[in-house]
Structure formats: C-alpha cells, structure tokens
Short mmCIF file of C-alpha atoms in Angstrom, two decimals:
data_model
loop_
_atom_site.label_atom_id
_atom_site.label_comp_id
_atom_site.label_asym_id
_atom_site.label_seq_id
_atom_site.Cartn_x
_atom_site.Cartn_y
_atom_site.Cartn_z
CA THR A 210 -17.45 3.56 -8.05
CA GLN A 211 -16.42 3.44 -4.38
CA LEU A 212 -14.97 6.79 -3.12
CA LEU A 213 -12.38 6.83 -0.35
CA GLU A 214 -11.22 9.93 1.48
CA GLN A 215 -8.57 10.31 4.11
CA SER A 216 -8.16 13.53 6.13
CA PRO A 217 -6.30 15.56 6.80
CA GLN A 218 -3.77 15.19 4.18
CA PHE A 219 -0.90 16.62 6.32
CA LEU A 220 -0.59 17.07 10.13
CA SER A 221 2.28 18.67 11.86
CA ILE A 222 2.30 18.62 15.70
CA GLN A 223 4.63 18.77 18.65
CA GLU A 224 5.81 15.83 20.59
CA GLY A 225 3.27 14.98 23.31
CA GLU A 226 0.14 16.24 21.48
CA ASN A 227 -2.70 13.99 20.38
CA LEU A 228 -3.90 13.58 16.85
CA THR A 229 -6.66 11.86 14.86
CA VAL A 230 -6.76 10.74 11.26
CA TYR A 231 -9.95 9.78 9.36
CA CYS A 232 -10.88 7.43 6.57
CA ASN A 233 -14.33 7.77 5.03
CA SER A 234 -16.33 6.29 2.29
CA SER A 235 -19.80 6.34 0.81
CA SER A 236 -19.79 2.43 0.67
CA VAL A 237 -19.65 -0.20 3.30
CA PHE A 238 -16.31 -1.86 3.99
CA SER A 239 -16.01 -5.58 4.45
CA SER A 240 -12.97 -4.88 6.56
CA LEU A 241 -10.27 -2.18 6.87
CA GLN A 242 -6.47 -2.18 7.48
CA TRP A 243 -4.30 0.69 8.59
CA TYR A 244 -0.72 0.88 7.41
CA ARG A 245 2.19 3.10 8.31
CA GLN A 246 5.01 3.95 5.82
CA GLU A 247 8.20 5.53 6.92
CA PRO A 248 10.45 7.31 4.45
CA GLY A 249 12.33 5.04 2.10
CA GLU A 250 10.26 1.93 3.10
CA GLY A 251 7.06 0.15 2.13
CA PRO A 252 3.99 0.35 4.18
CA VAL A 253 3.68 -1.88 7.24
CA LEU A 254 0.45 -3.25 8.64
CA LEU A 255 -0.62 -1.68 11.89
CA VAL A 256 -4.11 -3.20 12.49
CA THR A 257 -7.10 -4.85 10.78
CA VAL A 258 -10.67 -4.09 11.91
CA VAL A 259 -13.52 -6.25 10.87
CA THR A 260 -16.63 -5.61 13.00
CA GLY A 261 -18.69 -2.40 13.04
CA GLY A 262 -18.06 -0.46 16.19
CA GLU A 263 -14.79 -2.32 16.84
CA VAL A 264 -12.04 -0.50 18.77
CA LYS A 265 -8.52 -1.83 18.77
CA LYS A 266 -5.65 -0.42 20.73
CA LEU A 267 -1.94 -0.79 19.92
CA LYS A 268 0.08 0.96 22.65
CA ARG A 269 -0.66 4.67 22.11
CA LEU A 270 -2.70 4.09 18.91
CA THR A 271 -6.49 3.54 19.01
CA PHE A 272 -8.33 2.43 15.93
CA GLN A 273 -12.05 2.65 15.52
CA PHE A 274 -14.23 1.14 12.96
CA GLY A 275 -17.58 3.10 12.47
CA ASP A 276 -20.96 1.32 13.38
CA ALA A 277 -21.94 1.35 9.76
CA ARG A 278 -18.54 0.24 8.50
CA LYS A 279 -18.15 3.20 6.20
CA ASP A 280 -15.58 5.05 8.15
CA SER A 281 -12.59 4.53 10.53
CA SER A 282 -10.30 6.62 12.58
CA LEU A 283 -6.84 6.43 13.93
CA HIS A 284 -6.09 8.29 17.17
CA ILE A 285 -2.57 8.75 18.57
CA THR A 286 -2.13 9.77 22.25
CA ALA A 287 1.00 11.67 23.27
CA ALA A 288 2.63 11.52 19.76
CA GLN A 289 6.33 10.86 19.66
CA PRO A 290 8.71 11.65 16.74
CA GLY A 291 8.84 7.94 16.00
CA ASP A 292 5.23 8.20 14.94
CA THR A 293 6.24 10.28 12.07
CA GLY A 294 5.22 8.75 8.74
CA LEU A 295 2.53 8.29 6.13
CA TYR A 296 -0.66 6.69 7.56
CA LEU A 297 -2.65 4.86 4.84
CA CYS A 298 -6.11 3.26 5.34
CA ALA A 299 -6.87 0.19 3.04
CA PRO A 300 -10.43 -1.08 2.98
CA ARG A 301 -11.77 -4.21 1.35
CA TRP A 302 -15.14 -3.72 -0.11
CA ALA A 303 -15.76 -7.30 -1.16
CA ALA A 304 -14.38 -10.81 -0.96
CA GLY A 305 -11.05 -11.16 -2.45
CA ASN A 306 -7.61 -10.22 -1.89
CA LYS A 307 -7.43 -6.78 -3.22
CA LEU A 308 -7.12 -3.66 -1.03
CA THR A 309 -7.85 -0.11 -2.02
CA PHE A 310 -5.53 2.50 -0.45
CA GLY A 311 -6.50 6.00 0.50
CA GLY A 312 -4.38 8.96 -0.30
CA GLY A 313 -2.79 8.92 3.09
CA THR A 314 -2.13 11.36 5.88
CA ARG A 315 1.40 12.49 6.32
CA VAL A 316 2.17 13.00 10.01
CA LEU A 317 5.14 14.98 11.31
CA VAL A 318 5.82 14.87 15.04
CA LYS A 319 8.37 17.51 16.00
CA PRO A 320 10.49 17.02 19.16
CA ASP B 102 12.68 -12.45 8.73
CA VAL B 103 10.02 -12.52 5.99
CA LYS B 104 11.01 -10.38 2.90
CA VAL B 105 9.90 -8.84 -0.21
CA THR B 106 12.83 -7.44 -2.27
CA GLN B 107 12.76 -5.30 -5.39
CA SER B 108 15.63 -5.36 -7.80
CA SER B 109 16.50 -1.60 -7.64
CA ARG B 110 15.91 1.21 -5.27
CA TYR B 111 16.43 3.87 -7.79
CA LEU B 112 16.27 3.72 -11.66
CA VAL B 113 16.57 6.38 -14.44
CA LYS B 114 15.56 5.43 -17.87
CA ARG B 115 14.85 7.37 -21.20
CA THR B 116 11.50 7.77 -22.89
CA GLY B 117 10.81 4.81 -25.17
CA GLU B 118 13.05 2.34 -23.33
CA LYS B 119 11.60 -1.03 -22.11
CA VAL B 120 11.95 -1.18 -18.36
CA PHE B 121 11.77 -4.37 -16.12
CA LEU B 122 10.96 -4.07 -12.35
CA GLU B 123 11.50 -7.31 -10.52
CA CYS B 124 10.06 -8.47 -7.18
CA VAL B 125 10.86 -11.48 -5.21
CA GLN B 126 9.12 -12.76 -2.04
CA ASP B 127 10.27 -15.57 0.25
CA MET B 128 6.98 -16.20 2.15
CA ASP B 129 5.46 -18.69 -0.39
CA HIS B 130 2.46 -16.20 -0.80
CA GLU B 131 0.05 -16.90 -3.54
CA ASN B 132 -0.77 -13.23 -4.29
CA MET B 133 1.51 -10.65 -5.51
CA PHE B 134 0.77 -6.93 -6.34
CA TRP B 135 2.34 -4.00 -8.19
CA TYR B 136 1.34 -0.52 -7.14
CA ARG B 137 2.51 2.94 -8.07
CA GLN B 138 2.57 5.62 -5.39
CA ASP B 139 2.24 9.36 -6.27
CA PRO B 140 1.93 12.25 -3.78
CA GLY B 141 -1.62 12.78 -2.64
CA LEU B 142 -2.92 9.76 -4.62
CA GLY B 143 -1.89 6.90 -2.23
CA LEU B 144 -1.14 3.64 -3.77
CA ARG B 145 -2.87 2.66 -7.06
CA LEU B 146 -3.10 -1.01 -8.14
CA ILE B 147 -1.51 -1.72 -11.53
CA TYR B 148 -1.67 -5.41 -11.74
CA PHE B 149 -1.92 -8.28 -9.39
CA SER B 150 -1.42 -12.22 -9.67
CA TYR B 151 -3.07 -14.78 -7.43
CA ASP B 152 -1.24 -17.71 -8.86
CA VAL B 153 1.73 -18.50 -11.19
CA LYS B 154 0.92 -17.41 -14.75
CA MET B 155 -2.26 -15.78 -13.56
CA LYS B 156 -2.82 -12.00 -13.67
CA GLU B 157 -5.55 -9.43 -13.32
CA LYS B 158 -5.61 -5.84 -14.26
CA GLY B 159 -5.83 -3.35 -11.43
CA ASP B 160 -7.05 0.18 -11.56
CA ILE B 161 -4.29 1.67 -13.89
CA PRO B 162 -2.89 -1.06 -16.07
CA GLU B 163 -2.41 1.02 -19.25
CA GLY B 164 1.14 1.14 -20.32
CA TYR B 165 2.16 -1.74 -18.13
CA SER B 166 2.34 -5.58 -18.40
CA VAL B 167 3.36 -8.21 -15.86
CA SER B 168 4.84 -11.65 -15.80
CA ARG B 169 4.73 -14.45 -13.11
CA GLU B 170 6.63 -17.57 -14.14
CA LYS B 171 7.51 -18.58 -10.71
CA LYS B 172 5.52 -18.33 -7.49
CA GLU B 173 8.16 -16.18 -5.79
CA ARG B 174 8.84 -13.66 -8.59
CA PHE B 175 6.54 -10.98 -10.17
CA SER B 176 7.84 -8.69 -12.73
CA LEU B 177 6.47 -5.40 -13.98
CA ILE B 178 7.29 -4.33 -17.52
CA LEU B 179 6.98 -0.80 -19.04
CA GLU B 180 6.99 -1.67 -22.77
CA SER B 181 7.85 1.89 -23.79
CA ALA B 182 8.55 4.15 -20.83
CA SER B 183 7.04 7.59 -20.75
CA THR B 184 7.66 10.58 -18.45
CA ASN B 185 4.16 10.22 -16.73
CA GLN B 186 5.42 6.75 -15.59
CA THR B 187 7.94 8.52 -13.33
CA SER B 188 6.80 7.34 -9.88
CA MET B 189 7.51 5.11 -6.90
CA TYR B 190 6.67 1.50 -7.65
CA LEU B 191 5.87 -0.80 -4.80
CA CYS B 192 5.54 -4.61 -4.80
CA ALA B 193 3.56 -6.53 -2.21
CA SER B 194 2.53 -10.10 -1.48
CA SER B 195 -0.09 -11.71 0.66
CA ARG B 196 -1.60 -15.15 1.46
CA THR B 197 -4.88 -16.18 0.01
CA SER B 198 -6.31 -17.28 3.31
CA GLY B 199 -5.43 -16.44 6.81
CA GLY B 200 -3.33 -13.62 7.89
CA ALA B 201 -6.15 -11.15 7.52
CA TYR B 202 -5.10 -10.39 4.05
CA GLU B 203 -2.07 -8.57 5.24
CA GLN B 204 0.09 -7.30 2.48
CA PHE B 205 3.84 -7.33 2.92
CA PHE B 206 5.69 -4.72 0.88
CA GLY B 207 9.13 -4.21 -0.62
CA PRO B 208 11.07 -0.96 -0.09
CA GLY B 209 10.02 0.41 -3.45
CA THR B 210 11.82 1.43 -6.71
CA ARG B 211 11.88 5.10 -7.50
CA LEU B 212 11.77 5.27 -11.29
CA THR B 213 12.49 8.60 -13.24
CA VAL B 214 11.81 8.59 -16.90
CA LEU B 215 13.69 11.34 -18.82
#
C-alpha cells in the first residue's frame, strides 16, 4: 500500500508572505502533478514533474521534485489573495492513467 | 473552451433512493473518472473508464456502479443511497496518451442524503 501525506493541512498567511507545501510518500513516484482547487470548482492542473531533482517555476510558484522521486514541494513567493485555494498533489506510481490524490493543503492568503 | 459538465451542482436525496450523477466531456477523451471528495481525505477514486463500456473499480467502489454507453458520457449510480454517501462528487476526464495525463474536472455535485 502506498502512503501519501501532504502537509500542512491548513495554512493561513498574510499577503506578501512566502509559504511551502509538502507532499511525501514511502514509495517512488513515476511522475507527480500539482492541482489547485478554488471554492465551488474542480481542481485545475498547475504543473507536472517527471525527473528526480526537477524544478519548475510558474510565475511566483516553484515546484520541486525530490531526487529520489518520493517527495515534492510547492513554494509560493509573495503570496497574494488570488493564491487562496486547496492545493493537491497527485502522484502516479506506475504506468497507467490513474492518479492518487493527497489530502490537500488548504491555503488562505489574507489581504 | 474545453469542458467537463456535471448534471447538477447540488442534490438532496433520501436514504434508499436510487441516484444518478451524470458527467459529459467535450474533449473526445478516452478516460473518465468519478471521485468523491471529503474534508481532509482528498479525492478518492470510485470508478474509472478507459473506453466505452469499459470500467474498473477504484479505491472505494462499494455502494456505487457506473455506466459508459457513449464516449462523452460517464454516469455514477448510487443503487440505494445512504447517509454516508453524502459528499462532493467530482468527475474528470483525460487522454490516454500525451497531455502528461492531465485530468480535467467538472465543477462537482454536492450530494446530501437525508
């Protein structure tokens, strides 16, 4: 059984602060996706990471895939209220089209 | 604009009723998924389908069934609704190859079973 843990579960910060969200497992990921879900909507893909050690940037968001491909992090610089939402990591552990979703980190950025 | 639509945003049903949740995608995707989302538990896969009339159980299929008679439509059926099936239900679709397995989601159906 593959265990997947996201931390923290909830994060409340002021506009302009930085934050980091973590996604960890005891098993190796084939690849990993990060999604953001805003209230009343379905999740939307932010990024896919595939290679161990990979770093991808999307404006103020930086995504890192661990060297051993068992963990990933999402760092937001100078958070804005528009970054508020539920951040979900979704690894693939094997070939196929299924994803497994973490429990999510709910981020609240206060103006 | 690509779209996944779900038949209802909110639904209230009584215990024992048969419930149909419908999902339609306009992207000609091969794969379609049904998840339920509960606080702190993330999205849990109920069933998925990789082709018309094909289906596979996900992590929590008990109490649910699905139907995929056409490529664009995937239905989730609660044969006899129970209060522990009160949840947010999300439908998603994806391509089989290319697109980095991105899943496109509908807005969700919040189901309350009384």
